[in-house]
Tab-separated table of C-alpha atoms in Angstrom:
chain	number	residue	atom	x	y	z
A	287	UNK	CA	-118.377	82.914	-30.449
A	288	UNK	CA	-116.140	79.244	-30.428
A	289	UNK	CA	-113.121	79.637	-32.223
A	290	UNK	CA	-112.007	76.464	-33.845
A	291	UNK	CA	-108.449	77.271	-35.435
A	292	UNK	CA	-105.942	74.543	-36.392
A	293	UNK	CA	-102.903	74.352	-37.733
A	294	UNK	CA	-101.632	72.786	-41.286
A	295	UNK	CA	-99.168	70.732	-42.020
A	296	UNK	CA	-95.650	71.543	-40.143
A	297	UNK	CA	-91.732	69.871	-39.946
A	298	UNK	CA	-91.400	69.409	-36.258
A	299	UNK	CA	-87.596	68.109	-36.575
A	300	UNK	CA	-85.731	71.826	-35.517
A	301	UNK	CA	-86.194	74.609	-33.094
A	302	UNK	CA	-85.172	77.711	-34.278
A	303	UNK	CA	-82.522	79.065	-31.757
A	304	UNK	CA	-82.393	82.327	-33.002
A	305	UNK	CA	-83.467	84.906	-30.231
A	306	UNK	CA	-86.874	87.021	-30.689
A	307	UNK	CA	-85.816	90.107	-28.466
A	308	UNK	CA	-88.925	91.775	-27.168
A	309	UNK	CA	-86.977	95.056	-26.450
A	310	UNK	CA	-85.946	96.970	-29.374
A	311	UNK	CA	-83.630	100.578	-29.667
A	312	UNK	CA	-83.286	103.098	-33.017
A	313	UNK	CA	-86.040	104.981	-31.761
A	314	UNK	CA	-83.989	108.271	-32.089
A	315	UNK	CA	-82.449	107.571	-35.605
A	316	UNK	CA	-81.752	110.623	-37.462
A	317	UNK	CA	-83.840	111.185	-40.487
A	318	UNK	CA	-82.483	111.506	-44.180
A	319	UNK	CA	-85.030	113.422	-46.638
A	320	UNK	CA	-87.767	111.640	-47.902
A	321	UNK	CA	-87.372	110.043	-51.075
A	322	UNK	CA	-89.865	108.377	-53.155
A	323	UNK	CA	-87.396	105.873	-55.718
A	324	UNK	CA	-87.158	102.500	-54.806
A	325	UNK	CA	-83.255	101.881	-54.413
A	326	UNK	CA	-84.492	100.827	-50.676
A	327	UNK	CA	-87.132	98.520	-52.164
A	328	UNK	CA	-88.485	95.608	-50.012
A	329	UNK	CA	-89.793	92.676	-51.682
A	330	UNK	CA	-93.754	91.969	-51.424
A	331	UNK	CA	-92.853	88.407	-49.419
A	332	UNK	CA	-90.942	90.542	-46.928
A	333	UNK	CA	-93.510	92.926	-46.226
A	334	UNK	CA	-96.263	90.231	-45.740
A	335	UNK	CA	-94.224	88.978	-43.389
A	336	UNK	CA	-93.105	92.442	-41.311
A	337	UNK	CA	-97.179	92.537	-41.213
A	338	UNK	CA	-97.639	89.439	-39.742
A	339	UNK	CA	-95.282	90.285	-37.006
A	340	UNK	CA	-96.782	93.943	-36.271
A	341	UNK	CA	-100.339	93.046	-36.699
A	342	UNK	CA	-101.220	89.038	-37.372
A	343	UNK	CA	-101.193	90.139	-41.280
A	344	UNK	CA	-104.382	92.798	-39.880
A	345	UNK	CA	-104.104	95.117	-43.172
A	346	UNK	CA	-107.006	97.255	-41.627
A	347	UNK	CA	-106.462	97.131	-37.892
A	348	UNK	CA	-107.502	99.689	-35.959
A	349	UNK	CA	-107.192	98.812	-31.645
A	350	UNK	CA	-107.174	102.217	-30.663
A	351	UNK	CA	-103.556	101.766	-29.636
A	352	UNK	CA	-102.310	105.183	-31.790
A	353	UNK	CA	-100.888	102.836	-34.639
A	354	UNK	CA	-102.763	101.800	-37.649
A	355	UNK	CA	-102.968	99.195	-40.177
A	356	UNK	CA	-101.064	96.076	-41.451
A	357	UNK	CA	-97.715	97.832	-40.801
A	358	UNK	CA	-98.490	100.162	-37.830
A	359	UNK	CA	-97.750	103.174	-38.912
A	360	UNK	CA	-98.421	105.674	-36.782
A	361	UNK	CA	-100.383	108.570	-37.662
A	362	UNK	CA	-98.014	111.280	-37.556
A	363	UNK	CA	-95.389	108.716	-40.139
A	364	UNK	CA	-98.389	108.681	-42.078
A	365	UNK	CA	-99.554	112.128	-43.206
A	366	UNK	CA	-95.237	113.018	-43.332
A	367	UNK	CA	-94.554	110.016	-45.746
A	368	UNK	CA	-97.677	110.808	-48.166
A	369	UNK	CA	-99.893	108.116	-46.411
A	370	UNK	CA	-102.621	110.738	-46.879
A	371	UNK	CA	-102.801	111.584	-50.913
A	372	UNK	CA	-104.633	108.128	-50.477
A	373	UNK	CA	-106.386	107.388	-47.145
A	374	UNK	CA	-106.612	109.783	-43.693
A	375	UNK	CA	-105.192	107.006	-41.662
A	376	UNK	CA	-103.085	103.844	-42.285
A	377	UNK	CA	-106.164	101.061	-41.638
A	378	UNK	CA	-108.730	103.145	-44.098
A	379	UNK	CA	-105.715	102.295	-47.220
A	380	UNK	CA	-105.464	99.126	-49.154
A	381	UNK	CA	-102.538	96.853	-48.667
A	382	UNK	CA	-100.892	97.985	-51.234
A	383	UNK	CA	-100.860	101.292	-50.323
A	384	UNK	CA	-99.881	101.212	-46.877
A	385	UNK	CA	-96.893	99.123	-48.763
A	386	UNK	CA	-96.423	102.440	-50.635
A	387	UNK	CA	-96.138	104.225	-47.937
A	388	UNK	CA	-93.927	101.677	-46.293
A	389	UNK	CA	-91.457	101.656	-49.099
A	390	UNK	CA	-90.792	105.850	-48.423
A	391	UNK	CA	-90.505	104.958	-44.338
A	392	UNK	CA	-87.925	102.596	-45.338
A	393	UNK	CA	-86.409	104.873	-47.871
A	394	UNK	CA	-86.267	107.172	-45.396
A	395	UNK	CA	-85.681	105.555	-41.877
A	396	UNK	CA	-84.008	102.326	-42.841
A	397	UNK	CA	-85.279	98.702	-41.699
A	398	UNK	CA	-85.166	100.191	-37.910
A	399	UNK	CA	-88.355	102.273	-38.089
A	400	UNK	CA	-89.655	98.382	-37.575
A	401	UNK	CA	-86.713	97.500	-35.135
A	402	UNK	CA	-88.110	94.201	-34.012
A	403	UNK	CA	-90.463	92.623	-36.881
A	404	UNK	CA	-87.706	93.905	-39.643
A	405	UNK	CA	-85.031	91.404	-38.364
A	406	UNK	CA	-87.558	88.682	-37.429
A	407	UNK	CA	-89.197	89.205	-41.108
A	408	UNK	CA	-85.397	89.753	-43.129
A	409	UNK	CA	-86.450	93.653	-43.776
A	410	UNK	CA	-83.144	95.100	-45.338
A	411	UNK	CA	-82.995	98.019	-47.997
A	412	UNK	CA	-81.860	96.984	-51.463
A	413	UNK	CA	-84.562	94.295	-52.675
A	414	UNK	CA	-86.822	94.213	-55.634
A	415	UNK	CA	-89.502	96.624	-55.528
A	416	UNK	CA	-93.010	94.782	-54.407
A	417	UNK	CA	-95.314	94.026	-57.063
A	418	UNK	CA	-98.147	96.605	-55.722
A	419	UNK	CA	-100.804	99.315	-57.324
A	420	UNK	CA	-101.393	101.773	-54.844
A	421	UNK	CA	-103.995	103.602	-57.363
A	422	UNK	CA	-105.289	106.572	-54.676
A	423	UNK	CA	-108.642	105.860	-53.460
A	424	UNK	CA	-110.225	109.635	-53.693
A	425	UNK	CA	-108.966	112.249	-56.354
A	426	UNK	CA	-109.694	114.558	-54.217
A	427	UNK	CA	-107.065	117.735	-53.442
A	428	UNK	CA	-106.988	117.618	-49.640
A	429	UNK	CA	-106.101	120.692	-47.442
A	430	UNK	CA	-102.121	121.258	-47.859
A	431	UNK	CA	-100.559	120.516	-44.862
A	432	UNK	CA	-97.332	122.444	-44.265
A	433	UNK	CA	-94.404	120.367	-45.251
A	434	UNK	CA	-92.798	118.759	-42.112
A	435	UNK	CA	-89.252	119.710	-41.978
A	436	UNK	CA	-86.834	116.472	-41.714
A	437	UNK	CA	-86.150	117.599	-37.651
A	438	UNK	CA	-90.245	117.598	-37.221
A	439	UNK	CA	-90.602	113.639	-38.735
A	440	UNK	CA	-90.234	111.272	-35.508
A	441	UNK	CA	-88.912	107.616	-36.645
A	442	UNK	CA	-91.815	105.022	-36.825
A	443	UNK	CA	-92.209	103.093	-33.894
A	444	UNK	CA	-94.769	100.358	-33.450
A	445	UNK	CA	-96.075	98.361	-30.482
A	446	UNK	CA	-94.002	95.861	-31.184
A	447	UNK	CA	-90.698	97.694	-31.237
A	448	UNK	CA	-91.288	99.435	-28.253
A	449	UNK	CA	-92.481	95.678	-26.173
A	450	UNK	CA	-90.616	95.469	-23.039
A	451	UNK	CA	-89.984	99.186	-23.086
A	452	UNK	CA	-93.589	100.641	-22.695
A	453	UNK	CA	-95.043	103.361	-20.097
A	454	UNK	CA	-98.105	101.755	-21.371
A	455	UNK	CA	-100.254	99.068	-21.410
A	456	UNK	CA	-103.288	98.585	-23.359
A	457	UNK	CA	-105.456	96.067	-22.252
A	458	UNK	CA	-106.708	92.992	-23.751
A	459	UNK	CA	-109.528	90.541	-23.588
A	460	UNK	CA	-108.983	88.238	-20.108
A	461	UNK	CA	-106.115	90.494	-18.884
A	462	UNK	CA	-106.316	91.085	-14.583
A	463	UNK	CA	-104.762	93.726	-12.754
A	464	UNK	CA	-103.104	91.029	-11.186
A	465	UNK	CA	-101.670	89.652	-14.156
A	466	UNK	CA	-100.455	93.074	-15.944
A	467	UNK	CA	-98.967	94.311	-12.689
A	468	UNK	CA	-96.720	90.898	-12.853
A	469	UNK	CA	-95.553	90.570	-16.597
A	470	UNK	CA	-95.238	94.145	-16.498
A	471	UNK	CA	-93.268	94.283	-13.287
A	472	UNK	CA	-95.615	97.320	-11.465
A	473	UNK	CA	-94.123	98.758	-8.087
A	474	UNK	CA	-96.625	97.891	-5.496
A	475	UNK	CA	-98.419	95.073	-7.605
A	476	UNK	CA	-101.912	95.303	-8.761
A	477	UNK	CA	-102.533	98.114	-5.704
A	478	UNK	CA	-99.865	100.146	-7.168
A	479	UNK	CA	-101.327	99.572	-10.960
A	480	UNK	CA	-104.836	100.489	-9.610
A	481	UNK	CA	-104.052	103.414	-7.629
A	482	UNK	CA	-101.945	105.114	-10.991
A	483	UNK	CA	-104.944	104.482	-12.979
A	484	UNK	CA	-108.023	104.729	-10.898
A	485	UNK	CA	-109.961	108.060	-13.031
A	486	UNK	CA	-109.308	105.509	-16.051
A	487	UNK	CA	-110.321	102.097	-14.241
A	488	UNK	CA	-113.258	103.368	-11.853
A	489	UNK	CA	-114.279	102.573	-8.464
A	490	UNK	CA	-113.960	98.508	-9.273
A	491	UNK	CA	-110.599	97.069	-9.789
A	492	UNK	CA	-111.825	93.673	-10.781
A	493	UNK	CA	-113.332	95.934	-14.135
A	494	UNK	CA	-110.936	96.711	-16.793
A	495	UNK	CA	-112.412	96.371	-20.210
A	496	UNK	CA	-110.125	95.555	-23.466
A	497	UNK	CA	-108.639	99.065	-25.197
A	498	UNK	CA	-108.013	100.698	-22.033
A	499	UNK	CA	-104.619	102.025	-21.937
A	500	UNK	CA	-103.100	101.647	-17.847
A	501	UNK	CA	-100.098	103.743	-17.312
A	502	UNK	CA	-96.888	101.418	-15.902
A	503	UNK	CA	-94.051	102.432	-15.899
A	504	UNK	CA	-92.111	104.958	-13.481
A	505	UNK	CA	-93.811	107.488	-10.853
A	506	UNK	CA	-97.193	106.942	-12.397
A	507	UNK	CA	-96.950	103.286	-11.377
A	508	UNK	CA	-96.252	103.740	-7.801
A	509	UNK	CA	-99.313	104.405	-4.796
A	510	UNK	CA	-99.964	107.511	-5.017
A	511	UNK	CA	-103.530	107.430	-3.255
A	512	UNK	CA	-105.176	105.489	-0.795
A	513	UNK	CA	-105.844	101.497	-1.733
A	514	UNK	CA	-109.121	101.192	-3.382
A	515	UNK	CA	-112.328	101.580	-1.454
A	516	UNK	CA	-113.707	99.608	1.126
A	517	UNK	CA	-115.917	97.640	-0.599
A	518	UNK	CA	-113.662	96.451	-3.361
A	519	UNK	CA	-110.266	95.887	-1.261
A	520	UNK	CA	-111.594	92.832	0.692
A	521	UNK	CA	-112.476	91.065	-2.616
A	522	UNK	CA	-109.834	91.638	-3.772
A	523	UNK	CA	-107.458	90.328	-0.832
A	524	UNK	CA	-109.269	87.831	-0.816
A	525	UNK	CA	-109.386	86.439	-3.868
A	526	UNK	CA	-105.213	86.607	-3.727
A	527	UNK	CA	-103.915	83.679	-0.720
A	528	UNK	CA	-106.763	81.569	-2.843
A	529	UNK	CA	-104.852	81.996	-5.890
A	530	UNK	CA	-101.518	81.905	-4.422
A	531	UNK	CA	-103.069	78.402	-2.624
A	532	UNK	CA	-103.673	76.972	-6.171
A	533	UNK	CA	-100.251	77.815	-7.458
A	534	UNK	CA	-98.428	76.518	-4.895
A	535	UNK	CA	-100.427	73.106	-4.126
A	536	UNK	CA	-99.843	72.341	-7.835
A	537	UNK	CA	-96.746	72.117	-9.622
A	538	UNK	CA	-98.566	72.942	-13.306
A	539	UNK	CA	-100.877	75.566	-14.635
A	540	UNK	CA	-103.039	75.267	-18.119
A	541	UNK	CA	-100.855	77.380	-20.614
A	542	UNK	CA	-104.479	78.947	-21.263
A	543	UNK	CA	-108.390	78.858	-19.849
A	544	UNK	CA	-110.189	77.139	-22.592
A	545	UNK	CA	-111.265	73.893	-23.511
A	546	UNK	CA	-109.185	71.955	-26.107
A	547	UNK	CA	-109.749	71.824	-30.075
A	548	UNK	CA	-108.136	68.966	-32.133
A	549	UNK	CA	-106.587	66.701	-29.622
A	550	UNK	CA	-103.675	64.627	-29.806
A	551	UNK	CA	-102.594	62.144	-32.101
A	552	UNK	CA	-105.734	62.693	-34.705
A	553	UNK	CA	-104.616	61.105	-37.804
A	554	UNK	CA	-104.836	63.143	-40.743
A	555	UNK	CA	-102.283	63.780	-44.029
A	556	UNK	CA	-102.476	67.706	-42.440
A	557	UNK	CA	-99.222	66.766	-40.591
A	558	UNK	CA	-96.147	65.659	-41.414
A	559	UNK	CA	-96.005	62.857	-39.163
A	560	UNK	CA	-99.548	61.395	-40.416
A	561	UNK	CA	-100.603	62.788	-36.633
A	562	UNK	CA	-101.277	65.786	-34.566
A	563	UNK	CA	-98.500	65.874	-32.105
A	564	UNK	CA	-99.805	68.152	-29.495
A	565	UNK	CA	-103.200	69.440	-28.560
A	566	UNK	CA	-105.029	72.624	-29.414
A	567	UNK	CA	-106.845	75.084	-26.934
A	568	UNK	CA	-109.620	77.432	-29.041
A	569	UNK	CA	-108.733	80.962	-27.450
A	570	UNK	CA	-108.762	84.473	-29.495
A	571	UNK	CA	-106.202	86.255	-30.131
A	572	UNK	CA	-104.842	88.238	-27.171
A	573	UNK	CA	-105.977	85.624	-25.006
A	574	UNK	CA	-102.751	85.416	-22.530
A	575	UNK	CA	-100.701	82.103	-22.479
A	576	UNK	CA	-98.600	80.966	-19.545
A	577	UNK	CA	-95.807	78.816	-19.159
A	578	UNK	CA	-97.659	75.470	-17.682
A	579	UNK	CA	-94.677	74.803	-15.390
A	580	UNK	CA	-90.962	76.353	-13.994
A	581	UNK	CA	-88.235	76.156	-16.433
A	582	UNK	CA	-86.169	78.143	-19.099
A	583	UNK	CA	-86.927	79.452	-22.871
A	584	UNK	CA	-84.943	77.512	-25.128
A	585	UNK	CA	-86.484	79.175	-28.052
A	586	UNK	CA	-88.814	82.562	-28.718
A	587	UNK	CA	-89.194	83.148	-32.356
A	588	UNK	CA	-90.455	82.476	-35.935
A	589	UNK	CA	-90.743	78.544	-36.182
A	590	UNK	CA	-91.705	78.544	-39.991
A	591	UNK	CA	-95.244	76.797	-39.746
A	592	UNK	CA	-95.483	76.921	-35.862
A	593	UNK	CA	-95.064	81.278	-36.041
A	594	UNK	CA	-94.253	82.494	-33.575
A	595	UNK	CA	-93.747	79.779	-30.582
A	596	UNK	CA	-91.879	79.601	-27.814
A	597	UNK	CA	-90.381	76.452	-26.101
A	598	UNK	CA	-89.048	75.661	-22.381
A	599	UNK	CA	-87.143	73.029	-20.893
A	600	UNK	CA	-88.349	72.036	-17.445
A	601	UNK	CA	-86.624	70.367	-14.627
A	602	UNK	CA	-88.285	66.735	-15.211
A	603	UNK	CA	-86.202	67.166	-18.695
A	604	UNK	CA	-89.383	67.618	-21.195
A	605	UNK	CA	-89.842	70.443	-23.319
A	606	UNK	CA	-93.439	72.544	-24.086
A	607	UNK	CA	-93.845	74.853	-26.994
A	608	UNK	CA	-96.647	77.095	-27.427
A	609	UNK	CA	-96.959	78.194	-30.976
A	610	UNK	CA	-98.993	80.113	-33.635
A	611	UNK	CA	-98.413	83.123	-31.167
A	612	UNK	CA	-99.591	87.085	-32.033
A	613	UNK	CA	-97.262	87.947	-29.606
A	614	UNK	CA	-94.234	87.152	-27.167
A	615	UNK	CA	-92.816	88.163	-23.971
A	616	UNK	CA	-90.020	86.652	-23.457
A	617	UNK	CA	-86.109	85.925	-24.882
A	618	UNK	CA	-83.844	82.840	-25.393
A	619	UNK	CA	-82.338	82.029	-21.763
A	620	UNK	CA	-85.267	83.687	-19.577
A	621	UNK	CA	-86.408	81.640	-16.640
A	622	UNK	CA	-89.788	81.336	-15.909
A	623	UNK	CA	-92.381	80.162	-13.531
A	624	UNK	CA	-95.558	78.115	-13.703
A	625	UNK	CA	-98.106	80.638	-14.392
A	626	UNK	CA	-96.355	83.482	-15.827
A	627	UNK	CA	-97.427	85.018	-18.937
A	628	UNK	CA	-94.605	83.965	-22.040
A	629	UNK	CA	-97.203	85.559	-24.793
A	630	UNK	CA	-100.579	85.797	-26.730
A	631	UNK	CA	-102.381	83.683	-28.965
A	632	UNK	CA	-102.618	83.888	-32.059
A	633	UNK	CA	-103.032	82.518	-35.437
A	634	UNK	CA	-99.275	82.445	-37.228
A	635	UNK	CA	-97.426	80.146	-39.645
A	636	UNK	CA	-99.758	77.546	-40.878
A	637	UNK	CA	-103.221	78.014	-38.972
A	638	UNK	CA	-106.377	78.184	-40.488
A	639	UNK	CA	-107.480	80.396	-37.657
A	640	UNK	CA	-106.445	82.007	-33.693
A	641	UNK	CA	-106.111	78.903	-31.505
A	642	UNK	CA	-102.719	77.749	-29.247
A	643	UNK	CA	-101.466	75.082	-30.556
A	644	UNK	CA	-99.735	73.149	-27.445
A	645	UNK	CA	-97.031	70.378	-27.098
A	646	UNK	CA	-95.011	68.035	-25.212
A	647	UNK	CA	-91.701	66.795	-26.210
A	648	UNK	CA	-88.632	65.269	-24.952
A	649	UNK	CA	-85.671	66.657	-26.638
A	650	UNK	CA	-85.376	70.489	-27.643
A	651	UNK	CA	-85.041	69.036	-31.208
A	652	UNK	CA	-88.360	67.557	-31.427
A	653	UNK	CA	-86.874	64.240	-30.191
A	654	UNK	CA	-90.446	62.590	-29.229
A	655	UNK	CA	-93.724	63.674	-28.773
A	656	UNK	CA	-95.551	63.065	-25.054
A	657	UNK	CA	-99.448	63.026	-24.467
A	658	UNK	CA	-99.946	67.123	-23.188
A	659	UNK	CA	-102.874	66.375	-21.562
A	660	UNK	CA	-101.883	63.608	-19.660
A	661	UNK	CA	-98.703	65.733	-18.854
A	662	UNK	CA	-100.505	68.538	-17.491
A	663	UNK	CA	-103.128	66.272	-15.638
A	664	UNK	CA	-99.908	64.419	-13.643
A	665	UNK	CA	-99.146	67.825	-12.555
A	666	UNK	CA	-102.548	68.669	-11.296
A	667	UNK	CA	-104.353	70.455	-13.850
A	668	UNK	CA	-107.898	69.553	-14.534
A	669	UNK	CA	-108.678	69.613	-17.969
């Protein structure tokens, strides 16, 4: 199905410098007892926003990742913090209720059982209480589960405050071995990736379907049995010097492998500047986006209407950023090469649905605004 997502109206005149760190810690926080006032309060605004970072504002997400719902809770934070009296898992509840249940985590845990998305979204303890009615959704009297003693309750932890740290990966719609055993830094490369998960992959390693969770981290991610069989090892070799030929015969890469949306400079009263600065590509969310040439992140965080974007400076002095993002992969300072995987797409700030929302610039400040597709086309990429 096309996706045709755009974004509203935005103030390109500032890049955010503060740092989105994809690597988070807390996860062994000791655990006060649960308490159910709301002294700790968050307010509503703040919440939205911590969902937006966990789950693209998904209230009733369910990606068979172990973590449910707007917030990500995951299941065993759920049934200790009450999640239960109204739903058996965290994407079944209403918004407000998972907020309910939220509002105890935080009572309990602090901001850090959301290490990342509670400093990108301003989660501290203390606020109003969120205008919410969690009314239960059953009246029933479910079996009594024994209470969990304060040692038994593990902090939250979500998928996003555990990036950068995980043994796995689950995979997404257009993800390659290729490209998971390189943003994820595998011993042994796509081989070593295949040969740890092989019972979960099959006999084809070009075949890896979105929701499979590859092991890659550690032992598991080393060759541990023979490469893959006969038949599917030549393909793949193959298929690699070819790729490697592309890269290096070109100095740019499309950020992603779609056809572009609203191109640049359409006039319109949607942006600020009476003009669409940049071009958009109509991808899904997930869909993997790749820094279009070498250089280094100036920026990787919340950009108020952009979301999340990140922006890098490359050696001819221009500046890309990549924006509306679900996700991100790298931090303030990284360097990077043409091709390598900075995030996902997504559909953040103001966007009226999942698209990447790409620009050219020449100052890290906005400064002026360059044609991207004539940029990308003087570095060899056909679009």
């Amino acid at each position: 199905m096309a996706v045709r997502g755009r974004h509203r109206r935005y103030q390109p005149n500032r890049i955010n410098r503060a740092s989105l760190t994809v690597t988070a810690g807390g996860a062994g926080m000791a655990l006060p007892l649960i308490g159910t006032g709301v002294a700790h309060a968050a307010d509503l605004d703040t919440w939205n926003k911590v969902a937006a970072c966990e789950s693209t504002s998904r209230w009733h997400v369910n990606t068979g990742n172990g973590f449910y719902g707007g917030l990500q809770f995951a299941q065993s934070t759920w049934e200790a913090y009450g999640g239960t009296r109204y739903a058996p898992r965290a994407d079944q509840a209403t918004k407000d209720q998972q907020i309910a249940v939220a509002e105890k985590v935080l009572d309990g845990q602090g901001p850090g059982a959301w290490p990342v998305c509670s400093e990108r979204a301003g989660l501290t303890r203390g606020r109003d209480a969120p205008d919410i009615q969690p009314a239960s959704t059953t009246k029933q009297t479910p079996k009594k589960t024994p209470k969990t003693s304060v040692q038994d309750v593990q902090p939250q932890t979500t998928p996003q405050s555990r990036a950068g740290k995980a043994e796995m990966y689950t995979v997404v719609r257009g993800d390659t071995l290729s490209e998971i055993a390189e943003s994820e830094q595998v011993k042994g490369g796509w081989r070593g990736l295949y040969a740890a998960n092989r019972k979960a992959i099959g006999a084809d390693p070009d075949l890896i379907l979105p929701g499979q969770r590859l092991a890659v981290r550690g032992k598991a991610a080393t060759i541990t049995e023979p490469a893959p069989t006969t038949r599917s090892t030549p393909k793949k070799t193959s298929a690699e010097p070819k790729e490697e030929a592309t890269t290096s015969s070109r100095s740019m890469v499309a950020p992603v492998s779609a056809a572009t949306g609203t191109p640049y400079r359409k006039a319109g009263a949607l942006w600020s500047k009476g003009y669409h600065t940049g071009v958009d590509f109509a991808v899904p969310t997930g869909t993997s986006v790749k820094a279009v040439g070498s250089g280094q992140v100036v920026s990787a965080g919340w950009e108020g209407s952009f979301g999340y974007q990140v922006v890098i400076r490359h050696a001819d002095g221009r500046y890309t950023q990549y924006a509306h993002l679900s996700a991100i992969s790298v931090r303030d300072g990284q360097s990077v090469g043409a091709g390598q995987r900075i995030g996902r797409s997504g559909s953040t700030g103001n966007s009226t649905g999942p698209h990447l929302h790409f620009e050219v610039r020449t100052g890290p400040g906005f400064g002026a605004d360059v044609d991207p597709v004539a940029y990308l086309r003087a570095g060899g990429v056909r679009i």
